Tab-separated table of C-alpha atoms and ligand atoms in Angstrom:
chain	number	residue	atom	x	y	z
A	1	UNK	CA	-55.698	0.097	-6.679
A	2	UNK	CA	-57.917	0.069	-9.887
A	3	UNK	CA	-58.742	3.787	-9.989
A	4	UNK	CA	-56.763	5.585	-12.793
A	5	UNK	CA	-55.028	8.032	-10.375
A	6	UNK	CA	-53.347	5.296	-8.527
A	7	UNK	CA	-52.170	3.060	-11.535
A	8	UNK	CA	-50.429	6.509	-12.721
A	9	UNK	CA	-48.776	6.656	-9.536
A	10	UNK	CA	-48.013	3.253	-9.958
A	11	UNK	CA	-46.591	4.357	-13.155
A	12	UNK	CA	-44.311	7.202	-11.766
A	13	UNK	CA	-42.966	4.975	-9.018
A	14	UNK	CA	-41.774	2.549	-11.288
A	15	UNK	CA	-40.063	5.383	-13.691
A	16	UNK	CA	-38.567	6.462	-10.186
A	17	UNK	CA	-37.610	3.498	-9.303
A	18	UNK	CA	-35.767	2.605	-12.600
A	19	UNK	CA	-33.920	5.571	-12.798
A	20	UNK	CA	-30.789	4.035	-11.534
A	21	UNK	CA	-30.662	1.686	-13.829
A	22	UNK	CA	-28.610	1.333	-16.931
A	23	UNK	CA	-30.489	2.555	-20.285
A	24	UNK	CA	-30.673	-1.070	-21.673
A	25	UNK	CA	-30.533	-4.552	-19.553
A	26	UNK	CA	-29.075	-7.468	-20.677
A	27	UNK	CA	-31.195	-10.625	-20.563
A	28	UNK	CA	-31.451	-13.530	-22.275
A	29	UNK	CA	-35.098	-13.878	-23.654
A	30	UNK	CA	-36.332	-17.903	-24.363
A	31	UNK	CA	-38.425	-18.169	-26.909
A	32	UNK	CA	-41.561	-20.609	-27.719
A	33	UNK	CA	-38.959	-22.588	-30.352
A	34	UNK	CA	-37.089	-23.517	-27.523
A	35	UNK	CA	-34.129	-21.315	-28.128
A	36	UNK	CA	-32.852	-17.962	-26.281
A	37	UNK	CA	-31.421	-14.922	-27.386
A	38	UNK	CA	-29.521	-12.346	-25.291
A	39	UNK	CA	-31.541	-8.542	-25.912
A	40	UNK	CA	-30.896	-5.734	-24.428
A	41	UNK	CA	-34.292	-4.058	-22.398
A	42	UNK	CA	-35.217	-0.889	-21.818
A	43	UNK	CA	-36.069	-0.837	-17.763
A	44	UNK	CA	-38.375	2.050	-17.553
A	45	UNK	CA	-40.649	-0.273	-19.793
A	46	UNK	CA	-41.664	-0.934	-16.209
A	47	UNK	CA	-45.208	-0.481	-14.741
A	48	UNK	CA	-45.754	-1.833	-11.840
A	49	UNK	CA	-42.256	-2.193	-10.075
A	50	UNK	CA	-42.071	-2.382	-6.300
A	51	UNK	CA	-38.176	-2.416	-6.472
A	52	UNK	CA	-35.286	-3.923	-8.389
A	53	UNK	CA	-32.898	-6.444	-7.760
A	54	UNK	CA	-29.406	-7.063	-9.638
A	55	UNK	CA	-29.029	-10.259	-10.240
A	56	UNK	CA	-25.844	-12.256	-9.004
A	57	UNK	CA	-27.027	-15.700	-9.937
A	58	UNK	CA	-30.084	-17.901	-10.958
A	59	UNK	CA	-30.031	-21.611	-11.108
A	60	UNK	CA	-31.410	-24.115	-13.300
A	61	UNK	CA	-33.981	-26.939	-12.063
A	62	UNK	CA	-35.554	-29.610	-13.702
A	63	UNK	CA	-38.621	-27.566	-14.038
A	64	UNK	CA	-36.795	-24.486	-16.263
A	65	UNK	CA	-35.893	-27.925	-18.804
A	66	UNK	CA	-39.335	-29.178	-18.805
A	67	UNK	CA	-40.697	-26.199	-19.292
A	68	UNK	CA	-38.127	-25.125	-22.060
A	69	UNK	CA	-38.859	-28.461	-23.724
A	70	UNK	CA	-42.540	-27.934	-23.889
A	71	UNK	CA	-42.207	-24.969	-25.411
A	72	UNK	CA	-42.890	-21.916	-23.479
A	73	UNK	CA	-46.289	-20.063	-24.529
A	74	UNK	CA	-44.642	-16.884	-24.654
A	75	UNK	CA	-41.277	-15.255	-25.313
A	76	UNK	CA	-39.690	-15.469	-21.292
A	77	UNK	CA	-36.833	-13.825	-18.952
A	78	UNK	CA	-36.517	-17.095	-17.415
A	79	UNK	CA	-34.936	-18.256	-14.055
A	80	UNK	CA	-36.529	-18.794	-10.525
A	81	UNK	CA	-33.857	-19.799	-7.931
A	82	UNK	CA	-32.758	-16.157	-8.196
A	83	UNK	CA	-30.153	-14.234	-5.752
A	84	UNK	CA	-29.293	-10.799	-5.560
A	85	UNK	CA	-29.180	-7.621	-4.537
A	86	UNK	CA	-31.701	-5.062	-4.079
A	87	UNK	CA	-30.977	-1.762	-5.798
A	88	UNK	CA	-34.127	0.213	-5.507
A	89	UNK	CA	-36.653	0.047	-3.246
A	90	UNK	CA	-40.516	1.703	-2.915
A	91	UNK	CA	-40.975	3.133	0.336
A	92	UNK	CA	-43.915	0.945	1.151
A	93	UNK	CA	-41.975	-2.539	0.146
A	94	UNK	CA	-39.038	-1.341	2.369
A	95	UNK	CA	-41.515	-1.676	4.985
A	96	UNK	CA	-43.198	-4.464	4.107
A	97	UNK	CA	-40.453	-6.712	3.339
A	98	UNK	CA	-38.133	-4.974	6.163
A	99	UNK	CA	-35.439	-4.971	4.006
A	100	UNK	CA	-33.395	-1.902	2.474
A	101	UNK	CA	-31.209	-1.141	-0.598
A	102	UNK	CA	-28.028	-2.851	-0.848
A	103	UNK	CA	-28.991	-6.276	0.712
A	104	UNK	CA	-28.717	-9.095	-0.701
A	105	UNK	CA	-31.526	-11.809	-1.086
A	106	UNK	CA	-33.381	-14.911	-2.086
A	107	UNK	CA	-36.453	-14.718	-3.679
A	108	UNK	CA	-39.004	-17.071	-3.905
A	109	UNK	CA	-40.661	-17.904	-7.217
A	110	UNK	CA	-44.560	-17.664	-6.398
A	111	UNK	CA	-46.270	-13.930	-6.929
A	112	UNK	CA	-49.331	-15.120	-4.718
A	113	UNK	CA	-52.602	-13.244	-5.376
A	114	UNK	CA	-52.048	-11.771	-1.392
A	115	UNK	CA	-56.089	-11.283	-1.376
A	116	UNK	CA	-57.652	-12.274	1.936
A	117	UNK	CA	-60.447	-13.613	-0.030
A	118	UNK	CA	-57.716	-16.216	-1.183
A	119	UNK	CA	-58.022	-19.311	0.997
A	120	UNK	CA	-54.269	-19.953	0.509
A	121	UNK	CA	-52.863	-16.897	0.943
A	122	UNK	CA	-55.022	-16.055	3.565
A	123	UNK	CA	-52.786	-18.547	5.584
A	124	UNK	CA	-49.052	-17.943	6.184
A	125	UNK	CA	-47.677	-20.946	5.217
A	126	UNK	CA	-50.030	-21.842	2.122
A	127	UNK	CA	-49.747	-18.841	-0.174
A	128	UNK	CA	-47.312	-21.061	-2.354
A	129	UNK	CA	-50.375	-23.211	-2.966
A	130	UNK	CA	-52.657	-19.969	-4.259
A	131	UNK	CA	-53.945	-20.395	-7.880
A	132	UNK	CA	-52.464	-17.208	-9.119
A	133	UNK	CA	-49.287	-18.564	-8.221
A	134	UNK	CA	-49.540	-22.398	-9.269
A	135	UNK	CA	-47.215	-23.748	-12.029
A	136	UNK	CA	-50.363	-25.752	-13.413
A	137	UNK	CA	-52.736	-22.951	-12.711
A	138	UNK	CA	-52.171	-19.173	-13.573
A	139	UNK	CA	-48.063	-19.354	-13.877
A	140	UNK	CA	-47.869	-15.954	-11.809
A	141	UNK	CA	-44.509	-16.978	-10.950
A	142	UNK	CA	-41.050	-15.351	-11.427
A	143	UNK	CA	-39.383	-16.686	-14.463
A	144	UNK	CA	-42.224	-17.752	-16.183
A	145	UNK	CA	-44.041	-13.873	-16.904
A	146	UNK	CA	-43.794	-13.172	-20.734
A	147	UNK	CA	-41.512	-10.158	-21.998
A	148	UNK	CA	-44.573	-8.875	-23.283
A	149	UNK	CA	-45.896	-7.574	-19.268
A	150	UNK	CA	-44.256	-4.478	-18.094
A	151	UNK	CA	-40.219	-4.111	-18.505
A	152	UNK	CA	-40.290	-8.673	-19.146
A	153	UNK	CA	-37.601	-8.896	-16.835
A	154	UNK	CA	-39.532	-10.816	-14.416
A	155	UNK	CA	-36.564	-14.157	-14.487
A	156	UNK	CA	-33.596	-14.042	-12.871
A	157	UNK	CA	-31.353	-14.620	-16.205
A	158	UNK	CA	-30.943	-10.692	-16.740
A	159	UNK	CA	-29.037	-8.414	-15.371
A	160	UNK	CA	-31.534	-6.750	-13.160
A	161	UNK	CA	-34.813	-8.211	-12.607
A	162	UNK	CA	-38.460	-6.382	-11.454
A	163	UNK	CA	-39.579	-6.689	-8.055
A	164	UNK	CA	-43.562	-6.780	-7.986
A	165	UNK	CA	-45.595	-6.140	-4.584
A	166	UNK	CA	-45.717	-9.811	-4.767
A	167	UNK	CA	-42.623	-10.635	-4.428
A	168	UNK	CA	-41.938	-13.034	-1.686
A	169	UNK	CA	-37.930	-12.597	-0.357
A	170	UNK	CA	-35.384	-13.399	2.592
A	171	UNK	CA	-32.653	-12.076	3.680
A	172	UNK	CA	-28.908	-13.458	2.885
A	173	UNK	CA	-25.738	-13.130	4.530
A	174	UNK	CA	-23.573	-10.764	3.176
A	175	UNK	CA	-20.423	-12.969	3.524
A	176	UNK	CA	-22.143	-16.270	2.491
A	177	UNK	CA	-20.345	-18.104	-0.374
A	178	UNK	CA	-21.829	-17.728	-3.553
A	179	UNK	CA	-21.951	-20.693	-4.966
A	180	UNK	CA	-23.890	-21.681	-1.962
A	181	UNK	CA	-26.384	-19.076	-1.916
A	182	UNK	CA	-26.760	-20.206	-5.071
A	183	UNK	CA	-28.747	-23.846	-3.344
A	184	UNK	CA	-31.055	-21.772	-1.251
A	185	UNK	CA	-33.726	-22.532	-3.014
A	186	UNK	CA	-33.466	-26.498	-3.667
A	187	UNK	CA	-32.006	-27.363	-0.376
A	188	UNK	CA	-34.513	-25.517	0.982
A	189	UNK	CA	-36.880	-27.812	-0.928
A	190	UNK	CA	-34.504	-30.633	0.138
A	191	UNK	CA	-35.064	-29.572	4.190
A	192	UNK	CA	-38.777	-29.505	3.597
A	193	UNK	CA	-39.312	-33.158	2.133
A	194	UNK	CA	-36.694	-35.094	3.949
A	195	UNK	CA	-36.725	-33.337	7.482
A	196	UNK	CA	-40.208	-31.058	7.687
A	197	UNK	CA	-42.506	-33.730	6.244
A	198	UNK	CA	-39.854	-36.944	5.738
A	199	UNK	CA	-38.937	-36.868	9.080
A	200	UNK	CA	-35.594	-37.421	9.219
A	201	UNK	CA	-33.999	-36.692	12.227
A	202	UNK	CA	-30.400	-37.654	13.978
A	203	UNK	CA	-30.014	-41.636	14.002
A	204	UNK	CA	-32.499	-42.009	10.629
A	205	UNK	CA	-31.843	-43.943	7.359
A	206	UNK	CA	-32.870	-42.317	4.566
A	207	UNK	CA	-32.903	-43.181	1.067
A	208	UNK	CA	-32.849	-40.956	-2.090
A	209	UNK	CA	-33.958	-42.146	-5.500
A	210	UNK	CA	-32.242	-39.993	-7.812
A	211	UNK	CA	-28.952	-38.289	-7.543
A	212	UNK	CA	-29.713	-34.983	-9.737
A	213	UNK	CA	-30.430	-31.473	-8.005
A	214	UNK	CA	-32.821	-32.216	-5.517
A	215	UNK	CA	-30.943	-35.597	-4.922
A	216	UNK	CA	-28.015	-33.884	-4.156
A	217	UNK	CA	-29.856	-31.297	-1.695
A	218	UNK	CA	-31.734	-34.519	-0.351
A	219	UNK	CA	-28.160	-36.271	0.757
A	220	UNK	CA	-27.190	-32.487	2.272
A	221	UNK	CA	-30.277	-32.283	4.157
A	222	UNK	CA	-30.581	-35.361	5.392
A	223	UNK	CA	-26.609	-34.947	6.551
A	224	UNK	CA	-27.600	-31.479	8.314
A	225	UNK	CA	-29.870	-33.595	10.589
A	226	UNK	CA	-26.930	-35.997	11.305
A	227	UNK	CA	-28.744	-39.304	9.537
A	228	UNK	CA	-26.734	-42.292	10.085
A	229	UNK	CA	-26.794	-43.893	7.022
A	230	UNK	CA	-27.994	-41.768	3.599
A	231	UNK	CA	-28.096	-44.266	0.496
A	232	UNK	CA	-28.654	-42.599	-3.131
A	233	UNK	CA	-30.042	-44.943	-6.095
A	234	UNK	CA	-29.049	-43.548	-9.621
A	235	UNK	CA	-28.921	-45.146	-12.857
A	236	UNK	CA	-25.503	-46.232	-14.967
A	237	UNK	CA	-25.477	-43.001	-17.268
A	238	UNK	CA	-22.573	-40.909	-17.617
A	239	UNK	CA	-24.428	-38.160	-16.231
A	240	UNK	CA	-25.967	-39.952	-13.209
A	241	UNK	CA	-22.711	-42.491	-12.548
A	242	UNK	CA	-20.793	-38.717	-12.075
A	243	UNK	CA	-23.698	-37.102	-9.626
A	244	UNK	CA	-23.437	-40.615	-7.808
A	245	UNK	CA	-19.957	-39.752	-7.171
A	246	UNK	CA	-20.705	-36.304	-5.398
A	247	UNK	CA	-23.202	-38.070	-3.685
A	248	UNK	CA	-20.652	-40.376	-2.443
A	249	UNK	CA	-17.971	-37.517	-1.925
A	250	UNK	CA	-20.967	-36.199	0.554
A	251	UNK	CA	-21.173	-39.080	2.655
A	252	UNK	CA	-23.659	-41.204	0.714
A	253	UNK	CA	-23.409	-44.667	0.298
A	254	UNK	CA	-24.207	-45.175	-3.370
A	255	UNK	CA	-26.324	-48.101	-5.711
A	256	UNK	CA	-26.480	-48.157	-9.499
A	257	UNK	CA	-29.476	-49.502	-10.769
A	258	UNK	CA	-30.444	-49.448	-14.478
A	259	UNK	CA	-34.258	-50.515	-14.421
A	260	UNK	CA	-36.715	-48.071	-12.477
A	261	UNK	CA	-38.966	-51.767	-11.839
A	262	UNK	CA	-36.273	-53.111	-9.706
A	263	UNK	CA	-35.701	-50.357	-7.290
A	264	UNK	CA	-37.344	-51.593	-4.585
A	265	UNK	CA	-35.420	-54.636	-4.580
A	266	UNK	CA	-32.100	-52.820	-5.537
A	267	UNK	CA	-33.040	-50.724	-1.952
A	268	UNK	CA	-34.121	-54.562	-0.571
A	269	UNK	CA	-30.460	-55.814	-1.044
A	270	UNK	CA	-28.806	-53.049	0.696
A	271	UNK	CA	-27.330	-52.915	3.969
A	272	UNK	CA	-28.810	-54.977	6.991
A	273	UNK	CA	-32.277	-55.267	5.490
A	274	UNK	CA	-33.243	-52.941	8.508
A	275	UNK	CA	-35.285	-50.415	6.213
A	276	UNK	CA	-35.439	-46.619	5.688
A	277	UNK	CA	-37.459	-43.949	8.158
A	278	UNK	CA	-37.433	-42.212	4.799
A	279	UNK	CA	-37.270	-42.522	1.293
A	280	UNK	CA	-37.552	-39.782	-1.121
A	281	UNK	CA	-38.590	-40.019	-4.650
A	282	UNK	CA	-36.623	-37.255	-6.619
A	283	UNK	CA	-37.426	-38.566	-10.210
A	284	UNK	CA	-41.485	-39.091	-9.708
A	285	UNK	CA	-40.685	-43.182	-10.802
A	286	UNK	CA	-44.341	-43.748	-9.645
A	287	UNK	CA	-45.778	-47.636	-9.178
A	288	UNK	CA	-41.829	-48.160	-8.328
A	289	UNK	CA	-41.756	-45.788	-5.830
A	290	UNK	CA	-44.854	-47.171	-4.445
A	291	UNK	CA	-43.186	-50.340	-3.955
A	292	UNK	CA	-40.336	-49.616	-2.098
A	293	UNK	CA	-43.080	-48.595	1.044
A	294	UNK	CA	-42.132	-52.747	1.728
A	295	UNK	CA	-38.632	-51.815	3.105
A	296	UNK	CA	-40.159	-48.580	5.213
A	297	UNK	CA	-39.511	-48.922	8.926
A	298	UNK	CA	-41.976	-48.233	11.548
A	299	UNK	CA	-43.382	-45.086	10.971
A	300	UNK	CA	-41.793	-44.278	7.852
A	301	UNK	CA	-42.559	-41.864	5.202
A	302	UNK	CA	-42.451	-42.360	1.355
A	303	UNK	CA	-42.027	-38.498	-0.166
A	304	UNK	CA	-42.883	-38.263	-3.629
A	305	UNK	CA	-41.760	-35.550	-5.420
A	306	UNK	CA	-42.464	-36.513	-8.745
A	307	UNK	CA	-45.217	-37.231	-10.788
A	308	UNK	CA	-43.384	-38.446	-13.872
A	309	UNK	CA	-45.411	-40.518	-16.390
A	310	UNK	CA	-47.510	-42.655	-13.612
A	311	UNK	CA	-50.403	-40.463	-12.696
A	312	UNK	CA	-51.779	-43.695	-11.001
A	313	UNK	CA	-50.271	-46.237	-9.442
A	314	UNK	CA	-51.111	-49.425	-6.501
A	315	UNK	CA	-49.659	-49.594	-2.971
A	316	UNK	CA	-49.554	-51.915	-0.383
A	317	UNK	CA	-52.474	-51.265	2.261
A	318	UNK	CA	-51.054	-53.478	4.578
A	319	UNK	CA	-47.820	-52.504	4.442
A	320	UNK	CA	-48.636	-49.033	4.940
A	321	UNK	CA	-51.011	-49.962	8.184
A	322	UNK	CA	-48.798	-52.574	9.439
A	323	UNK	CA	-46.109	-50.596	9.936
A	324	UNK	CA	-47.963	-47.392	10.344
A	325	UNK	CA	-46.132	-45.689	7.653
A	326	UNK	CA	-47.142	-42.852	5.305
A	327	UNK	CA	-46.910	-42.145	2.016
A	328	UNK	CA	-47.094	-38.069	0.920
A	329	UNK	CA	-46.732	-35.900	-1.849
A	330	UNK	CA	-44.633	-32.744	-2.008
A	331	UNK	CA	-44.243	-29.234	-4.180
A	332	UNK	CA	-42.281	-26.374	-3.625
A	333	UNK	CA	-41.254	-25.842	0.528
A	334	UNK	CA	-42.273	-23.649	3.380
A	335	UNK	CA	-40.944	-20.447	4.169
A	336	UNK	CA	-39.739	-22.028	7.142
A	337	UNK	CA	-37.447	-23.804	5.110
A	338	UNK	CA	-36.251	-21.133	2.925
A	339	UNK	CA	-35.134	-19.806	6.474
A	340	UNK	CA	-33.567	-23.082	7.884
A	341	UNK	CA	-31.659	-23.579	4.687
A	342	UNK	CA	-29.718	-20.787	4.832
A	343	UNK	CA	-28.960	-20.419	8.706
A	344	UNK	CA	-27.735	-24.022	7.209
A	345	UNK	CA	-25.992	-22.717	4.437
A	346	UNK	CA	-24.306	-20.252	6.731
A	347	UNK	CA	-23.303	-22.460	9.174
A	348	UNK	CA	-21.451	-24.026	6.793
A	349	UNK	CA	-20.494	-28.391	6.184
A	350	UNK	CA	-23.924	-28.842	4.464
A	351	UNK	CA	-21.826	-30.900	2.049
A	352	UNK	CA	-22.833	-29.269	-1.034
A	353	UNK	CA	-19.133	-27.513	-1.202
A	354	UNK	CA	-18.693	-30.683	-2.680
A	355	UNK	CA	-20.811	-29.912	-6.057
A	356	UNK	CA	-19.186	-28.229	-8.842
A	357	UNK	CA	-20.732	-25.189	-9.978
A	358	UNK	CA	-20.925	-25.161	-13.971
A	359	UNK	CA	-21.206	-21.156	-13.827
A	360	UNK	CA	-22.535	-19.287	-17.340
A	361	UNK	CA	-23.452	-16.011	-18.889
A	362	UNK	CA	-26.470	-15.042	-20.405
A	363	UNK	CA	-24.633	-15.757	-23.949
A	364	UNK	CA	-24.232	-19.175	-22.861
A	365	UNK	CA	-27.493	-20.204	-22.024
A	366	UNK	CA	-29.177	-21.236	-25.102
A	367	UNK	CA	-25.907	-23.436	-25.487
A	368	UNK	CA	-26.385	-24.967	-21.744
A	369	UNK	CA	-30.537	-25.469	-22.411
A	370	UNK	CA	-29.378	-27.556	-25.624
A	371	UNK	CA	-26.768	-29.541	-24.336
A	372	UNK	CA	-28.688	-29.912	-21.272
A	373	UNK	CA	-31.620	-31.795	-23.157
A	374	UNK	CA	-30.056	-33.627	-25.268
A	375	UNK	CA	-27.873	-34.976	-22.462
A	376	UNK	CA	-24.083	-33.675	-23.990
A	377	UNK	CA	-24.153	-30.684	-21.006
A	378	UNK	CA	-22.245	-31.072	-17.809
A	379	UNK	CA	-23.137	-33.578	-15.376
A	380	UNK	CA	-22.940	-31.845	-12.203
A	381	UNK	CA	-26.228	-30.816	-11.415
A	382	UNK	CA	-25.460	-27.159	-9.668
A	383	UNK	CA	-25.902	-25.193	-13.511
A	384	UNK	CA	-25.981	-21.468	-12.513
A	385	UNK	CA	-26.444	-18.412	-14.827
A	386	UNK	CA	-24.175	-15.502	-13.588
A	387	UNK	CA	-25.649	-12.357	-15.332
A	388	UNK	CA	-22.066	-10.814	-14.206
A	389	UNK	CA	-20.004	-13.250	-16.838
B	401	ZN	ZN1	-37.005	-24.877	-9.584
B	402	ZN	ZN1	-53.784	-16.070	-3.454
């Protein structure tokens, strides 16, 4: 579609398309200083849109933080673990996606290239891996666009938000609780590493280092596969002794330990001594990590993933053969996932009813990234920015 006649189509589509729409959006913009204003966008700014979506919530990870921190390189609509509902629609992407006005969705945050000369996204299941789309490669990702391409609202902390042929979506229950929908995203994560590639199935013990988001999804996941004993390491801040405690309300048994070197022994002195089928690294503790492969049963998986500051680290060889355990790295899940989690979600008793939502507007966002980072912001970690507020 690089002949002029189509990218004026292109054009009128997306004037079509935004028609709907009110004259000016609300969204709040982050800026390279690492602080956020709320602006008000004019839609039809839009070149390229495929559809729109309103936005009912988008929630905070680790990775919005670390990326805020940084700096961002442009002025950004951010927000990737977006819900909502789609309120216009091209004709082709109602065909493509199968899905029509007026449902309501998750969307993914990759915008994979799509090429079949792509190696990844020539393969279903890989696309999340294509270079376009990597968050340490070309950042074609929602919430992380600048304001400066087409409309900018390309994050889910705005009102309405562009939907690009890229777009990669699924379908949500109508009825399902919004503060749920809200974890599609990181317990679908959650599903991926502990069950997909931890292995955790009914009977398992499974540890998780780190009781923050993906912690907390960790302990539901590993619950959804009926584990028989789920134990959560987290350290003795106020922030982390308060997750510890939803943890627990969710059916984990709980140890505080201060000093990342000693987890492995922390995990050593726990229970029967019987070892884990699977231990999860949320934090990315590295050599640590590594050394808690020692109390791995039989065919046991360490998941790692985090990278934090230990690029490199040593692990036991003989451990790993003797016991013919595994030790793996993970990213972002499978669309398989994405799926299970919210048949999950739907079904309901995932535990995560048990996290309290810390629910802002886009005027309170620049407060919750501040107060977030310098550790004064709420401690649950389910933070979700309700355009609606
Ligand atoms: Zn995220
Ligand atoms: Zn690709």
């Amino acid at each position: 579609m690089n002949d002029h006649g189509s990218t004026v189509d292109a054009a009128e589509t997306a004037g079509t398309l935004a028609a709907t729409l009110p004259d000016a959006v609300r969204a709040a913009v982050s800026l390279p200083d690492s602080t956020t204003t709320v602006q008000a966008i004019d839609p039809m700014l839009a070149t390229t849109a495929a559809g729109w979506l309103k936005v009912e919530s988008s929630a905070l990870c680790g990775t919005d933080l670390d990326l805020y921190q940084q700096g961002l390189g442009h002025p950004t609509v951010m927000g990737h673990h977006v819900i909502g509902e789609i309120v216009s629609l091209s004709p082709v992407m109602q065909w493509s996606w199968d899905v029509e006005v007026g449902d309501r969705v998750a969307l993914e945050e990759y915008l994979p290239c799509g090429l079949a000369t792509c190696d990844a996204c020539s393969k279903p299941d890989v696309y999340r891996f294509c270079p376009d789309a990597d968050l340490w490669g070309g950042q074609r990702r929602v919430g992380m666009l600048g304001i400066q391409e087409g409309s900018g609202l390309h994050g889910g902390n705005a009102e309405y938000m562009e939907l690009s042929t890229r777009t990669v979506l699924h379908r949500l229950p109508r009825d399902l609780d919004s503060n749920l929908a809200a974890w599609t995203q990181p317990f679908a994560n959650a599903v991926d590493w502990v069950v997909n590639i931890g292995g955790a199935t009914s009977g398992s013990r499974v540890a998780i280092i780190g009781p923050g988001y993906h912690g907390v999804a960790a302990v539901a996941a590993a619950r959804a596969v009926g584990a028989q004993e789920i134990v959560v390491l987290g350290r003795n801040s106020r922030t982390s002794r308060d997750r510890l405690e939803i943890a627990e309300a969710m059916g984990a048994s709980i140890i505080v330990n201060d000093d990342p070197r000693l987890t492995s022994a922390a995990l050593g002195r726990h229970g029967q001594g019987g070892g884990f089928d699977v231990i999860v690294d949320t934090v990315g503790l590295g050599g640590p990590a590594l050394q808690t492969t020692e109390h791995l049963r039989k065919l046991g998986r360490l998941v790692l993933a985090g990278l934090g500051d230990t690029p490199v680290a040593e692990v036991n060889l003989k451990t790993l053969v003797r016991g013919a355990s595994g030790v793996v790295g993970v990213r972002g899940r499978s669309p398989e996932a994405v799926t299970r989690s919210i048949e999950l979600l739907a079904a309901g008793d995932t535990g995560l009813e048990h996290v309290p939502s810390i629910d802002v507007g886009l005027e309170g966002v620049d407060e919750l990234f501040r107060t977030l980072l310098d550790r004064t912001g709420p401690s649950s970690p389910h933070v979700v920015v309700r355009p609606s507020l």
